[in-house]
Short mmCIF file of C-alpha atoms in Angstrom, two decimals:
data_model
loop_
_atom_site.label_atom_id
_atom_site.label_comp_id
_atom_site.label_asym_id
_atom_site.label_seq_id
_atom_site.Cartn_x
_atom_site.Cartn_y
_atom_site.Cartn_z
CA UNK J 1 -119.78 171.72 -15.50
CA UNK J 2 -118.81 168.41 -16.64
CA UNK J 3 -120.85 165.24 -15.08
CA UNK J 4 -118.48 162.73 -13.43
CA UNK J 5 -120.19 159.35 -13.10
CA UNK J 6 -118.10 158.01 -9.92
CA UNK J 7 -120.29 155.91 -7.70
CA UNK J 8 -119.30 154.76 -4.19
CA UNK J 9 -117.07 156.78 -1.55
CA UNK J 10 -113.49 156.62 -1.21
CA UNK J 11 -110.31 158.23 -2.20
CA UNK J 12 -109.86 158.78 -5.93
CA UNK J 13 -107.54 156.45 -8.20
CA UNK J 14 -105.17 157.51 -10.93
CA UNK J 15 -108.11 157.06 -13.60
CA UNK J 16 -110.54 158.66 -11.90
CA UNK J 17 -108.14 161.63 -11.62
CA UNK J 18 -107.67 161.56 -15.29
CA UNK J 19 -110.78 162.03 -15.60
CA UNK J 20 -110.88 164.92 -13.34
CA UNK J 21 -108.32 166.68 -16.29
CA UNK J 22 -110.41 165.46 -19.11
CA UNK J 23 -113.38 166.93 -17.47
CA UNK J 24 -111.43 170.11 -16.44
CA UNK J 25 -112.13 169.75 -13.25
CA UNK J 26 -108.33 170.09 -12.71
CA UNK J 27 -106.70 172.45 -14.54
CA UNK J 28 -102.91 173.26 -15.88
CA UNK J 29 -101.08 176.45 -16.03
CA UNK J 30 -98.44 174.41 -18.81
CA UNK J 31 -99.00 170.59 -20.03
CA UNK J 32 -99.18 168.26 -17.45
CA UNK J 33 -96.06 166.17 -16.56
CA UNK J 34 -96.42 162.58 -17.64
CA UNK J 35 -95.57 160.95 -14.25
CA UNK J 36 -96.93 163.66 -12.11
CA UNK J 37 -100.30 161.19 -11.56
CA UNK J 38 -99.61 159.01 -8.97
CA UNK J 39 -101.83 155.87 -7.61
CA UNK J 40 -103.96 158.25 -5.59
CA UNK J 41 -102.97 160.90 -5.66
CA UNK J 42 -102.03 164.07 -8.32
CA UNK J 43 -98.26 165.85 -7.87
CA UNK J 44 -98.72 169.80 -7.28
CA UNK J 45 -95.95 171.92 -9.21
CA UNK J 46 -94.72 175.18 -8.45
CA UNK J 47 -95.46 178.04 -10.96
CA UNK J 48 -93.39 180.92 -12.06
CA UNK J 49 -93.19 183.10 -9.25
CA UNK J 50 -92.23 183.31 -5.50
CA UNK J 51 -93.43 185.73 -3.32
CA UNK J 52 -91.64 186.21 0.15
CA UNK J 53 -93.72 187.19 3.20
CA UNK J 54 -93.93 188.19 6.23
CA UNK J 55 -95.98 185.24 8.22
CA UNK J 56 -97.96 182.39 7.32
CA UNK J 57 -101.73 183.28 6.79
CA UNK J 58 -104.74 182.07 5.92
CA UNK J 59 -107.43 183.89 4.32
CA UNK J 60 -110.56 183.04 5.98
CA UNK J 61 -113.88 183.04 4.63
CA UNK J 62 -114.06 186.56 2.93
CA UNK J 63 -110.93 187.03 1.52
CA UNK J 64 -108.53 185.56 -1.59
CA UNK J 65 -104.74 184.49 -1.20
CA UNK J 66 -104.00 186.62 -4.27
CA UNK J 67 -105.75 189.54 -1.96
CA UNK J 68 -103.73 189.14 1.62
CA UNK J 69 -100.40 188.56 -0.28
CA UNK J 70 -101.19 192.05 -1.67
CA UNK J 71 -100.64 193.27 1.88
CA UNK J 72 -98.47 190.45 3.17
CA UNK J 73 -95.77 190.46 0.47
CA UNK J 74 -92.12 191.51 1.22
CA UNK J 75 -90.71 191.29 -2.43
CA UNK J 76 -90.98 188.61 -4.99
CA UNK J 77 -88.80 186.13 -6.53
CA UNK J 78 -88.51 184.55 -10.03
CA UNK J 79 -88.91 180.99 -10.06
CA UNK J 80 -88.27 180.56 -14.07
CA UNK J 81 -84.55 179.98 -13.57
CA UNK J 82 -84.47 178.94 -9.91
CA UNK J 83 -84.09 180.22 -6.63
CA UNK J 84 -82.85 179.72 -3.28
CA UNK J 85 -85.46 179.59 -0.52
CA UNK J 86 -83.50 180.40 2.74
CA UNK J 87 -84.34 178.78 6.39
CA UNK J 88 -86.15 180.79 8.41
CA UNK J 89 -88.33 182.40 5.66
CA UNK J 90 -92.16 182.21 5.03
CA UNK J 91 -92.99 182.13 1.08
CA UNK J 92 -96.35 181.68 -1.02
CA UNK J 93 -95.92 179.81 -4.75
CA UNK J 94 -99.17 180.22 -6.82
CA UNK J 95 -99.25 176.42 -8.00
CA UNK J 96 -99.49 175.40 -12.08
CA UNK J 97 -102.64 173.32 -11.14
CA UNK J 98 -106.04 174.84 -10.12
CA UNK J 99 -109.38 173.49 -9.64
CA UNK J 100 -112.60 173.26 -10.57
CA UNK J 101 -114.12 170.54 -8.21
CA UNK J 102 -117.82 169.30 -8.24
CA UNK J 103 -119.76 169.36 -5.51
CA UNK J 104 -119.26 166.07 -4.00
CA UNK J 105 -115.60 165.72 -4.09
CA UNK J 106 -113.17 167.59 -1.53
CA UNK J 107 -109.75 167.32 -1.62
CA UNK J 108 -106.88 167.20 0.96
CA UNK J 109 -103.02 168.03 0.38
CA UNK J 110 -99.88 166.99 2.10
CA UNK J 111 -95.85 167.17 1.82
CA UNK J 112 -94.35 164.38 -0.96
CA UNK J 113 -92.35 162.17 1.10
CA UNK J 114 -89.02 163.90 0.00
CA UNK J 115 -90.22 166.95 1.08
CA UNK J 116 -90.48 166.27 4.89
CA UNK J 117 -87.13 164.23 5.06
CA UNK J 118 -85.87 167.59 3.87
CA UNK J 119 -87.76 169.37 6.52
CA UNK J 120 -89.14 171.40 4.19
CA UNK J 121 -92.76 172.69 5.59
CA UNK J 122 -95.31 172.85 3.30
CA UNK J 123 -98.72 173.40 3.36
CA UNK J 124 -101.74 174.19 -0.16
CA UNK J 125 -103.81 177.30 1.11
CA UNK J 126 -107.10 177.83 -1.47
CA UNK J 127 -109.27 181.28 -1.26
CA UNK J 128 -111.89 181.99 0.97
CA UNK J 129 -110.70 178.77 3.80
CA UNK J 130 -110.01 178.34 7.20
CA UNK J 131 -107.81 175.49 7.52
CA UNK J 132 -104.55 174.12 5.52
CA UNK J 133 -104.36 171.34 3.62
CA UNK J 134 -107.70 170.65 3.10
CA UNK J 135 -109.98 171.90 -0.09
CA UNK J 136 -113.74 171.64 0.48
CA UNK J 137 -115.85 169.98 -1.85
CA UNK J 138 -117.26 171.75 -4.95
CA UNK J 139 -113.83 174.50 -5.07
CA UNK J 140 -113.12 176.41 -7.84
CA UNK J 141 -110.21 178.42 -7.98
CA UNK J 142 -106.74 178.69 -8.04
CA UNK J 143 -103.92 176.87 -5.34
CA UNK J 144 -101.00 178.31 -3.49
CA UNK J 145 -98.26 176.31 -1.53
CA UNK J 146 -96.63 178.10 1.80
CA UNK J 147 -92.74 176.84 1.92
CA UNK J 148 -90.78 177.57 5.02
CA UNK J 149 -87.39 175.48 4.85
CA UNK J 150 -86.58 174.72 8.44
CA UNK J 151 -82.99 173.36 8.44
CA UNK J 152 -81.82 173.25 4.44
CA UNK J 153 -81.56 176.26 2.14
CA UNK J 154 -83.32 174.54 -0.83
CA UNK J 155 -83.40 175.20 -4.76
CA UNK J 156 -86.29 175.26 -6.60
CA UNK J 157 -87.78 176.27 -9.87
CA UNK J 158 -90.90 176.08 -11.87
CA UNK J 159 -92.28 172.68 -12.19
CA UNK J 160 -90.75 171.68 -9.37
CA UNK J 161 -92.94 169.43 -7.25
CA UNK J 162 -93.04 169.70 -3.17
CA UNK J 163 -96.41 168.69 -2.44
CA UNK J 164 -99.31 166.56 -3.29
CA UNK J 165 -103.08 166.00 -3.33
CA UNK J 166 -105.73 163.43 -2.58
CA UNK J 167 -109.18 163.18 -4.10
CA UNK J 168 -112.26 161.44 -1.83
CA UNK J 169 -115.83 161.20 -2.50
CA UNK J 170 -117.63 160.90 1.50
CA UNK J 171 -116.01 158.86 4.33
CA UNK J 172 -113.64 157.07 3.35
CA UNK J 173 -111.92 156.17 6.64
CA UNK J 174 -112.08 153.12 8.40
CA UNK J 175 -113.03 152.67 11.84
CA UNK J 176 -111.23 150.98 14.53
CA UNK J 177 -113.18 147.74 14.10
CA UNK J 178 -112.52 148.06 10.70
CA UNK J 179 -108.95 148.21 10.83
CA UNK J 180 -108.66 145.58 13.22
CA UNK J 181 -110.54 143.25 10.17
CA UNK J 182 -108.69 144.94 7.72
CA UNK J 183 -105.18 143.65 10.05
CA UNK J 184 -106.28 140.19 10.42
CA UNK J 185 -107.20 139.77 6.41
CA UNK J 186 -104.40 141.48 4.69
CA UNK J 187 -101.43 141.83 7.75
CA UNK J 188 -101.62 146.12 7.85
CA UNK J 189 -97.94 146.00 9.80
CA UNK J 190 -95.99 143.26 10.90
CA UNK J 191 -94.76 143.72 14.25
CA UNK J 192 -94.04 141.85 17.49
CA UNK J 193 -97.15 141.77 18.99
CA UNK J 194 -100.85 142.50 18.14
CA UNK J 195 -101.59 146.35 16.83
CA UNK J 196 -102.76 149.13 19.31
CA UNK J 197 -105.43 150.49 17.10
CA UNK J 198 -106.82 154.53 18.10
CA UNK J 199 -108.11 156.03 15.05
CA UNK J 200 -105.70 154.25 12.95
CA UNK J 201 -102.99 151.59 13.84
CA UNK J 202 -100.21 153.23 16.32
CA UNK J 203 -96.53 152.45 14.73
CA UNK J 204 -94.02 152.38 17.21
CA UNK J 205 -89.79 153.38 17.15
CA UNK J 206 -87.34 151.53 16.32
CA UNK J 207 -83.90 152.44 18.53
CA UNK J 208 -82.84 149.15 19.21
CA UNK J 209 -79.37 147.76 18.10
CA UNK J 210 -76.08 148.60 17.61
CA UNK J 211 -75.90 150.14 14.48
CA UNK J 212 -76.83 153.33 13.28
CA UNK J 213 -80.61 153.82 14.11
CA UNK J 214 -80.99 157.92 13.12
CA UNK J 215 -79.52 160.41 11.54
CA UNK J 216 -79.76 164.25 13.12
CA UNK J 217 -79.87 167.10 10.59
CA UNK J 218 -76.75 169.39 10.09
CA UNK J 219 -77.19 173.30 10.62
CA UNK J 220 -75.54 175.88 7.71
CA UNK J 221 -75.41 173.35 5.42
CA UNK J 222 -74.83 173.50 1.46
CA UNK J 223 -77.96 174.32 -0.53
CA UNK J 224 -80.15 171.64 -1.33
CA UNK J 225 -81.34 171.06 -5.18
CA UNK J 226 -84.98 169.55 -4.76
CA UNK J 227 -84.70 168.53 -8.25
CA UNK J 228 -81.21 166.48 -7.98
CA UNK J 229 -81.41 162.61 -7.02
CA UNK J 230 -78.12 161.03 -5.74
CA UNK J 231 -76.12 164.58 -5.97
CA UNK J 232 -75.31 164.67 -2.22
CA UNK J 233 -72.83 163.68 -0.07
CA UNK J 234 -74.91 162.77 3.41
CA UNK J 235 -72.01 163.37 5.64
CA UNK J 236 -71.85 167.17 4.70
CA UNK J 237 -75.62 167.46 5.84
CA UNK J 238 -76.20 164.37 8.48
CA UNK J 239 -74.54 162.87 11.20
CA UNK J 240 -75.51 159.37 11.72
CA UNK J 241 -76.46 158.65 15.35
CA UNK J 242 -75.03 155.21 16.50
CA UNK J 243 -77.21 152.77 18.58
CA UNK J 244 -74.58 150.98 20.78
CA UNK J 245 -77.31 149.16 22.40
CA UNK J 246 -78.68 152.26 24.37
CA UNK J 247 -82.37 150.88 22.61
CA UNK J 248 -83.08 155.07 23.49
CA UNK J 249 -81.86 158.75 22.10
CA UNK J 250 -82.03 162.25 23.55
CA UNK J 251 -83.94 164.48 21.05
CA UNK J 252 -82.46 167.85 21.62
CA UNK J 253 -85.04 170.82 21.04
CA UNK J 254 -85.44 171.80 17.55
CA UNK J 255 -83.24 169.54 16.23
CA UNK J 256 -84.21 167.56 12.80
CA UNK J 257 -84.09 163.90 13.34
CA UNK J 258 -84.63 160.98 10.42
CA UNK J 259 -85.45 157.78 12.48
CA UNK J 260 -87.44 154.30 11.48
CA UNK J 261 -90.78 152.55 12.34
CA UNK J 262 -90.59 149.30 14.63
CA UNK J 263 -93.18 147.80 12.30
CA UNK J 264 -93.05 147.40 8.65
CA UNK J 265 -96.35 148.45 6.93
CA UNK J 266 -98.40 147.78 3.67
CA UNK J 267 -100.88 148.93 2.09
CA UNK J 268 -103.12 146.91 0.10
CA UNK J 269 -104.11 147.50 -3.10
CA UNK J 270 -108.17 148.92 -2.63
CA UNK J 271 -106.63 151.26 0.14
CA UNK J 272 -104.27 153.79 1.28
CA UNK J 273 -102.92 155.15 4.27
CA UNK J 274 -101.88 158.62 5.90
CA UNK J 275 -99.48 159.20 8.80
CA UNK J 276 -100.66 160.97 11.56
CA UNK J 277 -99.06 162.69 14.39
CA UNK J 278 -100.15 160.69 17.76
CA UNK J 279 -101.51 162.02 20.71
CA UNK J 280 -99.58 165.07 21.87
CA UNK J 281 -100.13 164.45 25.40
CA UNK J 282 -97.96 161.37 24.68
CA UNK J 283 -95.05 163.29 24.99
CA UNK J 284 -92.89 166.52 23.69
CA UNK J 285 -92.37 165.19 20.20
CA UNK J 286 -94.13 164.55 16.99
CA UNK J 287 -93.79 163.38 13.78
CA UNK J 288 -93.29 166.76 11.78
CA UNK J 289 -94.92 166.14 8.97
CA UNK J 290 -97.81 164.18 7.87
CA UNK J 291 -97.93 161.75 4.79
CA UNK J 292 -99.71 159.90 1.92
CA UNK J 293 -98.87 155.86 1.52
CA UNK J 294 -100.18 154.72 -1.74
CA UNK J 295 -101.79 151.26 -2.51
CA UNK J 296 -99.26 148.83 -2.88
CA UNK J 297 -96.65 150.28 -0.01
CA UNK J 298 -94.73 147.83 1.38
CA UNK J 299 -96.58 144.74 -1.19
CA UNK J 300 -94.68 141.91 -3.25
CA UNK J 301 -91.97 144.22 -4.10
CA UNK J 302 -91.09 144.54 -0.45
CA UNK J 303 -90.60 140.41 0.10
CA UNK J 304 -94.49 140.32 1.08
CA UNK J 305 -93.34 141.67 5.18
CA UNK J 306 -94.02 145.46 4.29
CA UNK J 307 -91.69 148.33 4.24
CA UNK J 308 -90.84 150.31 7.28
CA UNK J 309 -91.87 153.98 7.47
CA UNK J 310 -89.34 156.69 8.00
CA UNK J 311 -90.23 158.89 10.95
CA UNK J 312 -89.44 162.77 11.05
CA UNK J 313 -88.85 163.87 14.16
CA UNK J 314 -88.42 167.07 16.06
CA UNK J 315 -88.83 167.81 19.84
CA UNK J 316 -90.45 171.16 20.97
CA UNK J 317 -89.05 173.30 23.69
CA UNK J 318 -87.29 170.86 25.96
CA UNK J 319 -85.06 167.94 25.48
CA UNK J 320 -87.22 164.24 25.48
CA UNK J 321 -86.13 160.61 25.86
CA UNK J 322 -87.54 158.75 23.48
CA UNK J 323 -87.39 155.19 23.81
CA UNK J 324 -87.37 152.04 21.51
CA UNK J 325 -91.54 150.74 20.68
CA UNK J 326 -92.31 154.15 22.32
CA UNK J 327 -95.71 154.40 20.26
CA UNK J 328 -95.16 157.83 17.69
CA UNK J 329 -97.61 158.32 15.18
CA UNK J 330 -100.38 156.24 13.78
CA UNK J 331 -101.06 155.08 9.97
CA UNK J 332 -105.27 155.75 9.23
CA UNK J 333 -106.08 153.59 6.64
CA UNK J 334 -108.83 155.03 4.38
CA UNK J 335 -110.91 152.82 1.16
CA UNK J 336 -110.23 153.64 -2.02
CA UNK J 337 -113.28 154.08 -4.73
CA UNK J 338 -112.07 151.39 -6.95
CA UNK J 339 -108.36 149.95 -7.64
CA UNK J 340 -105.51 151.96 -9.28
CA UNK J 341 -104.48 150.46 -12.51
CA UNK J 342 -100.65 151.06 -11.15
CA UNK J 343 -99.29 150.29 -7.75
CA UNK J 344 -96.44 152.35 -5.85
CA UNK J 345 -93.32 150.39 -6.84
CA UNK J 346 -90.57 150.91 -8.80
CA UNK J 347 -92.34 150.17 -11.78
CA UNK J 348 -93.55 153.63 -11.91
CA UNK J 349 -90.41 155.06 -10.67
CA UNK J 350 -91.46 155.04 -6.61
CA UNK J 351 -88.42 155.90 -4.52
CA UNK J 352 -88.97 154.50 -1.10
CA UNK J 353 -90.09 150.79 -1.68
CA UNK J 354 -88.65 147.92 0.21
CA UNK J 355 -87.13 150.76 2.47
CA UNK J 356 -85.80 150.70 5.97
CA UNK J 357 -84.31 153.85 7.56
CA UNK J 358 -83.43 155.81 4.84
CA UNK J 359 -82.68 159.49 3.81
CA UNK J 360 -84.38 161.48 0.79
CA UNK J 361 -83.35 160.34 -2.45
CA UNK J 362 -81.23 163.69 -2.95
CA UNK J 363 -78.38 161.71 -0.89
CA UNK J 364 -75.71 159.30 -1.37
CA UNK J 365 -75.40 157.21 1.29
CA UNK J 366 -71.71 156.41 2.81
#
């Protein structure tokens, strides 16, 4: 096995990922794509083949992916060409990238930004684990994604990139104390008043106004290209929910909601951030799906006052009032090992700088 001489703990940069693929320690099915490195984090791709089944698994400590889907597997689907993944269904992708990690780096996964404003569930299963998401240090072997499309039929093909994955060398999360100092140095969100920090700084809802504060998800839609930017027409798959001063919306069980932080947040450039569902017993919502904030959200690019994060939203089993600065999920900030050489902005093509409440970039906004 290749030695890799990083020192210090922390999440892993866009260098020290390339050096993870000079040292095989991640490994390609076809050439990498030139962008798919990101800040901190590497782009996972589909591969060549779709296999539809039954329920969601995972393998446990004994047992392969490649093994259960020989028992779990209703039929399989070629991905060379594209294919339609239909709500509703459960599928396993074998993913172009596998790995080969050593022993003191892990790994954790979670749904590109796109992906959850499509509500499009995804989570990377490896052999021989217990839990989602999450690859323990020193893994070798190969990576599957689980896709369940919950309101959109979606296209996809080959190469095609849903998910992503984070590198991290020990604890790299801060503690409360240490967000707190990390707030008062670099402004973490810009709010009203002073941050309720709980294992990572709370971010709030924003419902107040007159305007249109939401948009709610449209059933039997059109199918949805994951590929295509700017092909859509958002009134065929969203209806915009207006404000008219209410400062409070109904979320109506199972329904899809796109809604927008209170605070605007940044990330400065030595950390990042995930999004993390809040307490539970806070109420009968979440945030659906978890995700990665690179160093450099919400920096320069965004006026130096942040970008807001998009929230989405989906009640479970009965209707729920939320209200606005009702506290929803909470940004952990975590240290990276060393600086990326690029920032997220749209000097490397980042989508969702400088954003307020805003749909996937597969829309065109009226």
């Amino acid at each position: 096995m290749t030695h890799f001489a990083f020192t210090g703990n922390g999440i892993l940069n866009d260098a020290d990922i390339s050096s993870l693929v000079e040292g095989e320690a991640i490994r390609f099915d076809c050439p990498p794509d030139e962008d798919q490195i990101q800040p901190a984090s590497l782009d996972l791709r589909l591969g060549n083949k779709a296999y539809r089944v039954r329920a969601s698994f995972l393998p446990g400590p004994d047992q392969t992916v490649k093994g259960k889907l020989d028992d779990l597997q209703l039929h399989q689907i070629d991905l060379t060409k594209g294919a339609v993944l239909e709500t509703g269904c459960v599928y396993i992708v074998p993913l172009m990238e596998s790995l080969s990690l050593p022993p003191m780096i892990e790994a954790a996964a979670n749904p590109k930004s796109s992906t959850g404003r499509l509500d499009i569930f995804t989570r990377v299963i490896c052999d021989n684990t217990r839990q989602f998401d999450t690859i323990p240090s020193g893994y070798s072997g190969p990576l599957f994604l689980e896709i369940s499309p919950r309101t959109f039929p979606v296209l996809v093909r080959a190469g095609s990139r849903l998910s992503q994955i984070r590198f991290r060398i020990g604890r790299a999360q801060l503690s409360d104390p240490e967000h707190l100092l990390l707030h008062r140095e670099e402004s973490l969100v810009f709010s009203p008043e002073d941050p309720f920090i709980d294992n990572g700084i709370a971010i709030s809802i924003d419902l107040a106004g007159e305007g249109i504060i939401g948009y709610r998800a449209k059933r039997h839609s059109a199918v949805i290209d994951v590929d295509v930017r700017d092909g859509l027409d958002m009134l065929d798959f969203w209806e915009p929910i207006e404000g008219r001063g209410k400062n409070a919306l109904i979320l109506d069980p199972d329904k899809f909601y796109i809604l927008v932080s209170r605070e605007a947040v940044h990330v400065p450039p030595l950390y990042a951030a995930e999004m993390v569902p809040f307490d539970p017993l806070m109420g009968e919502f979440r945030v659906h799906y978890a995700g990665f904030f690179d160093p450099g959200f919400g920096a320069s690019e965004a006026g130096g006052k942040g970008s807001r994060a998009v929230l989405e939203v989906r009640s479970h089993e009965v209707p729920f009032i939320v209200e606005h600065g009702q506290l929803i999920g909470r940004l952990a900030y975590e240290r990276m090992r060393a600086r990326p050489s690029r920032l997220y902005g749209a000097g490397i093509g980042s989508n969702y700088q400088a954003q307020g409440l805003k749909l996937s970039k597969h829309f065109r906004m009226a």
